[in-house]
Coordinates of C-alpha atoms and ligand atoms in Angstrom, one line a residue:
M23 CA 18.5 -12.7 23.8
S24 CA 17.6 -13.7 20.3
Y25 CA 19.0 -11.7 17.3
T26 CA 15.5 -10.6 16.3
S27 CA 14.6 -9.4 19.8
E28 CA 17.9 -7.6 20.1
I29 CA 17.3 -5.8 16.8
Y30 CA 13.7 -4.9 17.7
E31 CA 15.0 -3.3 21.0
R32 CA 17.6 -1.4 19.1
V33 CA 15.0 -0.1 16.6
V34 CA 12.8 1.1 19.5
A35 CA 15.8 2.8 21.3
Q36 CA 17.2 4.4 18.2
N37 CA 14.0 5.5 16.6
P38 CA 12.0 7.1 19.4
G39 CA 8.4 8.3 18.9
E40 CA 7.9 6.1 15.8
P41 CA 5.3 3.6 16.8
E42 CA 4.1 2.6 13.3
F43 CA 7.7 1.9 12.3
H44 CA 8.2 -0.2 15.5
Q45 CA 5.0 -2.1 14.8
A46 CA 6.0 -3.0 11.2
V47 CA 9.5 -4.1 12.2
K48 CA 8.2 -6.2 15.0
E49 CA 5.7 -8.0 12.8
V50 CA 8.4 -8.7 10.2
L51 CA 11.0 -9.9 12.6
D52 CA 8.6 -12.1 14.6
S53 CA 7.6 -13.9 11.5
L54 CA 11.2 -14.2 10.2
K55 CA 12.5 -15.6 13.5
V56 CA 12.6 -19.2 12.2
V57 CA 14.7 -18.2 9.2
I58 CA 17.0 -16.0 11.2
D59 CA 17.5 -18.5 14.0
A60 CA 18.5 -21.0 11.3
N61 CA 21.2 -18.7 9.9
E62 CA 22.0 -16.7 13.0
E63 CA 25.8 -16.8 13.0
E64 CA 26.0 -15.8 9.3
Y65 CA 23.4 -13.0 9.6
R66 CA 25.0 -11.6 12.8
K67 CA 28.4 -11.5 11.2
D68 CA 27.1 -9.6 8.2
S69 CA 24.8 -7.4 10.4
I70 CA 22.0 -8.2 8.0
L71 CA 19.2 -7.1 10.3
E72 CA 21.0 -3.9 11.4
R73 CA 21.4 -3.0 7.7
L74 CA 17.8 -4.0 6.8
V75 CA 16.1 -1.8 9.4
E76 CA 18.1 1.3 8.6
P77 CA 16.9 3.3 5.6
E78 CA 19.7 4.0 3.1
R79 CA 18.6 7.7 3.1
I80 CA 15.8 9.9 4.4
I81 CA 15.2 13.2 2.7
S82 CA 13.2 15.8 4.6
F83 CA 12.3 19.2 3.3
K84 CA 10.1 22.3 3.5
V85 CA 7.3 22.8 1.0
P86 CA 6.2 26.4 0.8
W87 CA 3.2 27.4 -1.4
V88 CA 0.6 30.2 -1.7
D89 CA -3.1 29.5 -1.0
D90 CA -6.1 31.1 -2.8
Q91 CA -6.2 33.8 -0.2
G92 CA -2.6 34.8 -1.1
K93 CA -1.2 33.5 2.2
V94 CA 2.0 31.4 2.3
Q95 CA 1.5 27.9 3.7
V96 CA 4.3 25.6 4.7
N97 CA 4.2 21.8 4.7
K98 CA 6.7 19.1 5.4
G99 CA 7.9 16.9 2.6
Y100 CA 9.8 13.5 2.8
R101 CA 11.2 10.7 0.8
V102 CA 12.4 7.6 2.5
Q103 CA 14.8 5.6 0.3
F104 CA 14.8 2.4 2.3
N105 CA 16.6 -0.3 0.3
S106 CA 17.9 -0.6 -3.2
A107 CA 19.4 -4.1 -3.2
I108 CA 17.2 -5.4 -5.9
G109 CA 16.4 -2.3 -7.9
P110 CA 15.7 1.5 -7.9
Y111 CA 13.6 2.7 -5.0
K112 CA 9.9 2.3 -5.7
G113 CA 6.9 3.2 -3.6
G114 CA 4.1 5.8 -3.4
L115 CA 3.8 9.3 -2.2
R116 CA 1.1 9.9 0.4
F117 CA -0.5 13.4 1.0
H118 CA -2.5 13.3 4.3
P119 CA -2.4 15.4 7.5
S120 CA -1.3 12.3 9.5
V121 CA 1.9 11.8 7.4
N122 CA 5.1 11.8 9.5
Q123 CA 8.5 10.1 9.4
S124 CA 7.3 7.1 11.4
I125 CA 4.4 6.3 9.0
L126 CA 6.7 6.7 6.0
K127 CA 9.4 4.5 7.5
F128 CA 6.8 1.8 8.2
L129 CA 5.5 2.0 4.7
G130 CA 9.0 2.1 3.2
F131 CA 10.1 -0.9 5.2
E132 CA 7.0 -3.0 4.2
Q133 CA 7.6 -1.9 0.6
I134 CA 11.0 -3.7 0.5
F135 CA 9.3 -7.1 1.0
K136 CA 6.3 -6.3 -1.2
N137 CA 8.4 -5.3 -4.1
S138 CA 10.6 -8.3 -3.7
L139 CA 7.6 -10.5 -3.8
T140 CA 6.4 -9.2 -7.1
G141 CA 9.5 -10.8 -8.7
L142 CA 10.3 -7.5 -10.5
P143 CA 13.5 -5.5 -10.0
I144 CA 12.4 -2.8 -7.7
G145 CA 13.7 -1.6 -4.3
G146 CA 11.7 -0.2 -1.4
G147 CA 10.9 3.5 -0.8
K148 CA 8.0 5.8 0.3
G149 CA 7.4 9.5 0.6
G150 CA 4.8 12.2 1.0
S151 CA 3.7 15.2 2.9
N152 CA 1.3 16.3 5.7
F153 CA -0.5 18.3 3.1
D154 CA -4.2 17.7 2.9
P155 CA -5.6 17.8 -0.7
K156 CA -9.2 17.6 0.6
G157 CA -11.1 20.9 0.2
K158 CA -8.3 22.5 -1.8
S159 CA -8.8 24.1 -5.2
D160 CA -7.1 22.6 -8.2
R161 CA -4.8 25.7 -8.3
E162 CA -3.8 25.1 -4.7
V163 CA -3.1 21.4 -5.3
M164 CA -1.0 22.4 -8.4
A165 CA 0.9 25.1 -6.4
F166 CA 1.7 22.5 -3.7
C167 CA 2.7 19.7 -6.1
Q168 CA 5.0 22.1 -8.0
S169 CA 6.7 23.2 -4.8
F170 CA 7.0 19.6 -3.6
M171 CA 8.6 18.5 -6.8
T172 CA 11.0 21.5 -7.0
E173 CA 12.8 19.9 -4.0
L174 CA 12.1 16.2 -4.6
H175 CA 13.4 16.2 -8.2
K176 CA 17.0 16.4 -7.0
Y177 CA 16.7 12.9 -5.5
I178 CA 14.7 10.9 -8.0
G179 CA 15.1 9.6 -11.6
A180 CA 13.9 6.8 -13.9
D181 CA 16.8 4.6 -12.8
E182 CA 17.2 5.9 -9.3
D183 CA 13.8 6.4 -7.5
V184 CA 10.4 6.2 -9.1
P185 CA 7.5 7.4 -6.9
A186 CA 3.9 6.6 -7.5
G187 CA 0.5 7.5 -5.9
D188 CA -0.9 6.5 -2.5
I189 CA -3.5 8.1 -0.2
G190 CA -4.3 11.6 -1.4
V191 CA -2.2 11.2 -4.6
G192 CA -4.1 10.3 -7.7
G193 CA -3.8 11.1 -11.4
R194 CA -4.2 14.9 -10.8
E195 CA -1.4 15.1 -8.4
I196 CA 0.9 12.8 -10.4
G197 CA 0.2 15.0 -13.4
Y198 CA 1.2 18.3 -11.7
M199 CA 4.3 16.7 -10.2
Y200 CA 5.3 15.1 -13.6
G201 CA 4.9 18.5 -15.4
Q202 CA 7.2 20.2 -12.9
Y203 CA 9.8 17.4 -13.0
K204 CA 9.9 17.7 -16.8
R205 CA 10.2 21.5 -16.6
L206 CA 13.1 21.4 -14.1
T207 CA 15.1 18.6 -15.7
G208 CA 14.1 18.8 -19.4
L209 CA 13.6 15.0 -19.2
Y210 CA 10.6 13.1 -20.5
E211 CA 11.3 9.9 -18.6
G212 CA 9.4 7.4 -16.5
V213 CA 10.2 9.0 -13.2
L214 CA 6.7 8.7 -11.8
T215 CA 4.1 6.0 -12.3
G216 CA 0.4 6.3 -12.3
K217 CA 0.7 8.8 -15.2
G218 CA -2.2 9.6 -17.6
L219 CA -2.7 7.3 -20.6
T220 CA -1.8 9.9 -23.1
W221 CA 1.5 10.8 -21.5
G222 CA 3.2 7.5 -20.5
G223 CA 0.8 5.9 -18.2
S224 CA -0.1 2.2 -18.3
L225 CA -3.5 0.8 -18.9
V226 CA -4.9 -1.1 -15.8
R227 CA -2.6 0.8 -13.4
T228 CA -5.6 2.6 -11.9
Q229 CA -7.4 -0.7 -11.3
A230 CA -4.3 -2.7 -10.5
T231 CA -4.2 -2.7 -6.7
G232 CA -7.9 -3.6 -6.3
Y233 CA -7.9 -6.1 -9.1
G234 CA -4.7 -7.7 -7.8
L235 CA -6.2 -8.0 -4.4
V236 CA -9.1 -9.9 -5.8
Y237 CA -6.9 -12.1 -8.0
I238 CA -4.9 -13.3 -4.9
L239 CA -8.2 -13.6 -2.9
N240 CA -9.5 -15.9 -5.6
E241 CA -6.3 -18.0 -5.3
M242 CA -6.8 -18.3 -1.5
V243 CA -10.5 -19.2 -1.8
T244 CA -9.9 -21.7 -4.6
A245 CA -7.1 -23.4 -2.8
A246 CA -9.4 -23.8 0.2
G247 CA -11.9 -25.6 -2.2
D248 CA -14.4 -22.8 -2.4
S249 CA -15.2 -20.0 -4.8
L250 CA -16.2 -16.3 -4.7
E251 CA -19.5 -16.9 -6.3
G252 CA -22.4 -15.8 -4.1
K253 CA -20.2 -14.6 -1.2
T254 CA -21.1 -11.5 0.8
V255 CA -18.2 -9.1 0.9
I256 CA -17.3 -5.9 2.9
V257 CA -14.7 -3.5 1.3
T258 CA -13.6 -0.7 3.6
G259 CA -12.6 2.7 2.2
S260 CA -14.0 4.1 -1.0
G261 CA -10.8 5.3 -2.7
N262 CA -8.7 3.9 -5.5
V263 CA -8.0 0.4 -4.0
A264 CA -11.5 -0.1 -2.6
I265 CA -13.4 0.9 -5.8
Y266 CA -11.5 -1.5 -8.1
A267 CA -11.6 -4.3 -5.5
V268 CA -15.4 -3.9 -5.5
E269 CA -15.4 -3.9 -9.3
K270 CA -13.4 -7.1 -9.7
V271 CA -15.0 -9.1 -6.9
T272 CA -18.4 -8.3 -8.2
Q273 CA -17.4 -9.4 -11.7
L274 CA -16.4 -12.8 -10.1
G275 CA -19.8 -13.3 -8.7
A276 CA -19.6 -11.9 -5.1
K277 CA -21.9 -9.3 -3.6
V278 CA -20.4 -6.2 -1.8
V279 CA -22.7 -4.9 0.8
A280 CA -20.8 -2.2 2.6
M281 CA -18.1 0.5 2.1
C282 CA -16.9 3.5 4.1
D283 CA -14.9 6.7 4.3
S284 CA -13.5 8.4 7.3
N285 CA -16.9 9.8 8.2
G286 CA -18.8 6.5 8.4
Y287 CA -20.1 3.6 6.4
I288 CA -22.9 2.7 4.0
H289 CA -24.8 -0.6 4.0
D290 CA -26.6 -1.7 0.8
P291 CA -28.0 -5.2 1.3
N292 CA -28.9 -5.3 -2.4
G293 CA -25.3 -5.0 -3.4
I294 CA -23.2 -1.7 -3.8
K295 CA -23.9 0.1 -7.1
L296 CA -20.4 1.0 -8.1
D297 CA -21.4 3.5 -10.7
V298 CA -22.9 5.6 -7.9
V299 CA -19.8 5.3 -5.8
K300 CA -17.5 6.2 -8.7
D301 CA -19.6 9.3 -9.5
I302 CA -19.4 10.4 -5.8
K303 CA -15.7 9.7 -5.3
E304 CA -14.1 10.0 -8.7
V305 CA -16.1 12.7 -10.3
R306 CA -17.6 14.9 -7.5
R307 CA -15.0 14.1 -4.9
G308 CA -17.9 13.8 -2.4
R309 CA -18.6 11.9 0.8
I310 CA -19.8 8.2 1.0
K311 CA -23.0 9.2 2.9
E312 CA -24.3 10.8 -0.3
Y313 CA -24.8 7.2 -1.6
A314 CA -27.5 6.6 1.0
D315 CA -29.3 9.7 -0.2
E316 CA -29.3 8.4 -3.7
V317 CA -29.9 4.7 -3.5
E318 CA -33.1 3.2 -2.1
G319 CA -32.6 0.6 0.6
A320 CA -29.2 1.8 1.5
T321 CA -28.3 3.3 4.9
F322 CA -25.5 5.5 6.2
T323 CA -24.0 5.1 9.8
E324 CA -21.7 7.7 11.1
G325 CA -18.4 6.6 12.7
K326 CA -16.7 3.2 12.9
G327 CA -18.3 -0.2 13.1
I328 CA -18.6 -1.5 9.5
W329 CA -17.5 -4.9 10.8
N330 CA -20.9 -5.3 12.6
I331 CA -22.4 -6.1 9.2
P332 CA -22.2 -9.9 8.6
C333 CA -20.0 -11.0 5.7
D334 CA -18.1 -14.0 4.4
I335 CA -15.1 -12.0 3.2
Y336 CA -13.7 -8.7 4.6
L337 CA -11.3 -6.6 2.5
P338 CA -9.8 -3.7 4.5
C339 CA -8.8 -1.1 1.9
A340 CA -8.7 2.3 3.8
T341 CA -5.7 2.9 6.1
Q342 CA -3.3 1.5 8.7
N343 CA -4.7 0.0 12.0
E344 CA -8.4 0.4 10.9
L345 CA -9.3 -3.1 12.0
D346 CA -8.7 -3.9 15.7
L347 CA -9.3 -6.9 18.0
D348 CA -12.9 -6.1 18.8
G349 CA -13.6 -5.7 15.1
V350 CA -12.1 -9.0 14.1
K351 CA -13.9 -10.8 17.0
T352 CA -17.2 -9.4 15.7
L353 CA -16.4 -10.4 12.1
A354 CA -15.5 -14.0 13.3
A355 CA -18.6 -14.3 15.4
N356 CA -20.7 -13.3 12.4
G357 CA -19.1 -16.0 10.2
C358 CA -16.4 -14.1 8.3
K359 CA -13.9 -16.7 7.0
V360 CA -11.5 -14.7 4.8
I361 CA -9.6 -11.4 5.3
A362 CA -7.3 -10.0 2.6
E363 CA -5.6 -6.6 3.2
G364 CA -5.9 -4.1 0.3
A365 CA -4.5 -1.3 2.5
N366 CA -1.1 -1.3 4.1
M367 CA -1.1 -2.8 7.7
P368 CA -4.9 -2.1 8.2
T369 CA -5.1 -4.9 10.9
T370 CA -3.6 -4.2 14.3
R371 CA -1.1 -6.7 15.7
E372 CA -3.5 -8.1 18.3
A373 CA -6.2 -8.5 15.6
T374 CA -3.7 -10.3 13.2
D375 CA -2.7 -12.7 16.1
Y376 CA -6.4 -13.5 16.8
I377 CA -7.0 -14.1 13.1
L378 CA -4.1 -16.5 12.7
E379 CA -5.0 -18.3 16.0
N380 CA -8.7 -18.7 15.0
G381 CA -8.3 -20.3 11.5
I382 CA -9.4 -17.3 9.4
L383 CA -7.8 -17.3 6.1
F384 CA -5.6 -14.1 6.0
M385 CA -3.4 -12.5 3.4
P386 CA -1.3 -9.5 4.5
G387 CA -1.1 -6.3 2.5
K388 CA 2.5 -6.7 1.4
A389 CA 1.3 -9.7 -0.7
A390 CA -2.3 -8.8 -1.3
N391 CA -1.9 -5.3 -2.5
A392 CA 1.4 -5.8 -4.4
G393 CA -0.5 -5.7 -7.7
G394 CA -0.3 -1.9 -7.6
V395 CA 3.4 -1.6 -7.4
A396 CA 3.8 -4.6 -9.8
T397 CA 1.8 -2.7 -12.5
S398 CA 3.8 0.4 -11.7
A399 CA 6.9 -1.6 -12.5
L400 CA 5.2 -2.7 -15.8
E401 CA 4.6 1.0 -16.5
M402 CA 8.3 1.6 -16.0
T403 CA 9.1 -1.2 -18.4
Q404 CA 6.8 0.2 -21.1
N405 CA 8.3 3.7 -20.6
S406 CA 11.9 2.2 -21.0
M407 CA 10.7 0.4 -24.2
R408 CA 8.8 3.5 -25.5
L409 CA 5.8 1.1 -26.0
S410 CA 2.3 0.8 -24.6
W411 CA 0.8 -2.6 -24.0
S412 CA -2.9 -3.3 -24.4
A413 CA -5.2 -3.6 -21.3
E414 CA -5.5 -7.3 -21.9
E415 CA -1.7 -7.7 -21.9
V416 CA -1.2 -5.7 -18.7
D417 CA -4.1 -7.4 -16.9
E418 CA -2.8 -10.9 -17.9
K419 CA 0.6 -10.0 -16.6
L420 CA -0.9 -8.7 -13.3
H421 CA -3.0 -11.8 -12.9
G422 CA 0.1 -14.0 -13.5
I423 CA 2.1 -12.0 -10.9
M424 CA -0.6 -12.3 -8.3
K425 CA -0.8 -16.1 -8.8
D426 CA 2.9 -16.3 -8.5
I427 CA 2.9 -14.3 -5.3
Y428 CA 0.3 -16.7 -3.8
A429 CA 2.5 -19.6 -4.8
K430 CA 5.6 -18.1 -3.3
V431 CA 3.9 -17.1 -0.1
S432 CA 2.2 -20.4 0.5
S433 CA 5.3 -22.5 -0.4
A434 CA 7.6 -20.3 1.9
A435 CA 5.2 -20.8 4.8
A436 CA 5.0 -24.6 4.2
R437 CA 8.8 -24.8 3.8
Y438 CA 9.2 -23.6 7.4
G439 CA 6.3 -25.7 8.8
M440 CA 3.8 -22.9 9.0
E441 CA 1.3 -24.0 6.3
G442 CA -1.4 -21.5 5.8
N443 CA 0.4 -18.7 7.7
F444 CA 0.7 -16.2 4.8
V445 CA 2.1 -13.5 7.1
A446 CA 5.1 -15.6 7.7
G447 CA 5.2 -16.8 4.1
A448 CA 5.1 -13.2 2.7
N449 CA 7.9 -12.0 5.0
I450 CA 10.1 -15.0 4.4
A451 CA 9.7 -15.1 0.6
G452 CA 10.3 -11.3 0.3
F453 CA 13.2 -11.4 2.8
E454 CA 15.2 -14.2 1.2
K455 CA 15.6 -12.5 -2.2
V456 CA 16.6 -9.1 -0.7
V457 CA 19.1 -10.7 1.6
A458 CA 20.7 -12.7 -1.1
A459 CA 21.1 -9.5 -3.1
M460 CA 22.5 -7.5 -0.2
K461 CA 25.1 -10.2 0.5
A462 CA 26.1 -10.4 -3.1
Q463 CA 26.7 -6.6 -3.3
G464 CA 29.0 -6.5 -0.2
V465 CA 29.0 -3.9 2.6
V466 CA 27.4 -0.9 0.9
Ligands
NDP514 P1 -7.4 6.9 -1.4 O1 -6.9 8.1 -0.9 O2 -7.8 6.7 -2.8 O3 -8.6 6.2 -0.5 C1 -8.5 6.0 0.9 C2 -9.8 5.7 1.4 O4 -9.8 5.3 2.7 C3 -10.8 6.9 1.3 O5 -12.1 6.5 1.1 C4 -10.7 7.4 2.7 O6 -11.8 8.2 3.2 C5 -10.6 6.1 3.5 N1 -10.1 6.3 4.8 C6 -8.9 6.9 5.2 N2 -8.7 6.9 6.5 C7 -9.8 6.3 7.0 C8 -10.2 5.9 8.3 N3 -9.5 6.3 9.4 N4 -11.4 5.3 8.4 C9 -12.2 5.0 7.4 N5 -11.8 5.3 6.1 C10 -10.7 5.9 6.0 O7 -6.2 5.8 -1.1 P2 -5.9 4.4 -1.8 O8 -7.1 3.7 -2.1 O9 -4.9 4.6 -2.8 O10 -5.1 3.7 -0.6 C11 -5.8 3.0 0.4 C12 -4.8 2.1 1.1 O11 -4.2 1.2 0.2 C13 -3.6 2.7 1.8 O12 -3.2 2.0 3.0 C14 -2.5 2.7 0.8 O13 -1.2 2.8 1.3 C15 -2.8 1.3 0.2 N6 -2.2 1.0 -1.1 C16 -2.6 1.7 -2.2 C17 -2.1 1.4 -3.4 C18 -2.5 2.2 -4.7 O14 -2.1 1.7 -5.7 N7 -3.2 3.2 -4.6 C19 -1.1 0.3 -3.6 C20 -0.8 -0.5 -2.4 C21 -1.4 -0.1 -1.2 P3 -11.7 9.8 3.3 O15 -11.9 10.2 1.9 O16 -12.7 10.2 4.2 O17 -10.3 10.1 3.8

């Protein structure tokens, strides 16, 4: 049996009931097979893969808090510190009812390669809670965040582990957690990223994941001899990543015609009016269907099926496994030529295989959405220097990082004879750097 198959079986046997983690490991191992086969003896001796798939540490804790009715609520809290070979653990915190150890391990594992691809010195981690901020008062969110940080602060630090936001964790939640960290430790340090601009945050961090996605998309399309000008685009989700992907792709001349949330999708053939979406989502914390009530010519459809709308480019920016085989086949039949993942693992394995076999240009999340964590690392740099860069300076660095990721991913794929397979390219380029660091640091 090949080394990669052996390790995959070991992961399934030793991590029962963790399908998302198995899925992420399988995708990475399958695309690394050529590299691993070429170095099998050496990697086996050093147990490189056994070490890579095992998190360095998982912290799991209780988060008790009091709701507005005076009742005590209890949630689960986690931090997965996956791999620190190339820098302090870095990765978001997700607050969503679906959060469990499997999802955080899949996200933490992916984060290792993504962070490596950015070229910045950051290791891989992820954390969060099954707490649902939706429908909670500000006071309840604060009570939860303070309790969460009361436990988490023991395990993080500016040179140790630097969490950021993710689904359900935006500026408000980062603020409450940062305040509690400072109160408990007495330290005003860059322990979290995604902070507000008046207290250590970086300009462009809010926009970074969505902008970065479009910068790499632009590289892909340009390399294929085309441009974004006049293209019809679908962006799924209507959260942080989706909103700023829409903003940048529209600036570059494309027209976004559909977005969604977990209730359903809107279709606006005239082009999405982003100021309306921002008002609904960022100001009122409302539902996407309100868009159709406010904008003439727009419609709302309940449930899934956004992929039925014809488009040239599809940017999934909501959540894992949102795009399945049927969805991808429909997109392809309607002429979609490019898919770039703003979310983490939004495309199922079967759908990804179909995409790669049918010549659709495809950039996986670990490369395409790396602009978020890269700009978080730029926020860490500014915090360490006690300086703030201008928006232009951060945006220029972000743009440069995304171009560099595209170059690394495409050249790694070509080096192993898989030209245009950016899934393989991203995994190989991310892996090579981490493995070199692990080997240099010995058995730790
Ligand atoms: P947000 O919480 O801001 O937004 C998530 C959006 O996706 C919401 O509109 C949400 O709708 C929608 N959504 C969630 N589940 C579903 C579903 N099953 N079907 C349809 N829509 C759904 O999160 P982010 O924008 O920050 O994150 C989105 C993705 O991008 C995640 O995979 C995240 O891990 C990834 N990512 C985020 C980064 C960042 O910097 N924020 C960095 C890199 C990756 P609803 O409100 O109804 O739940």
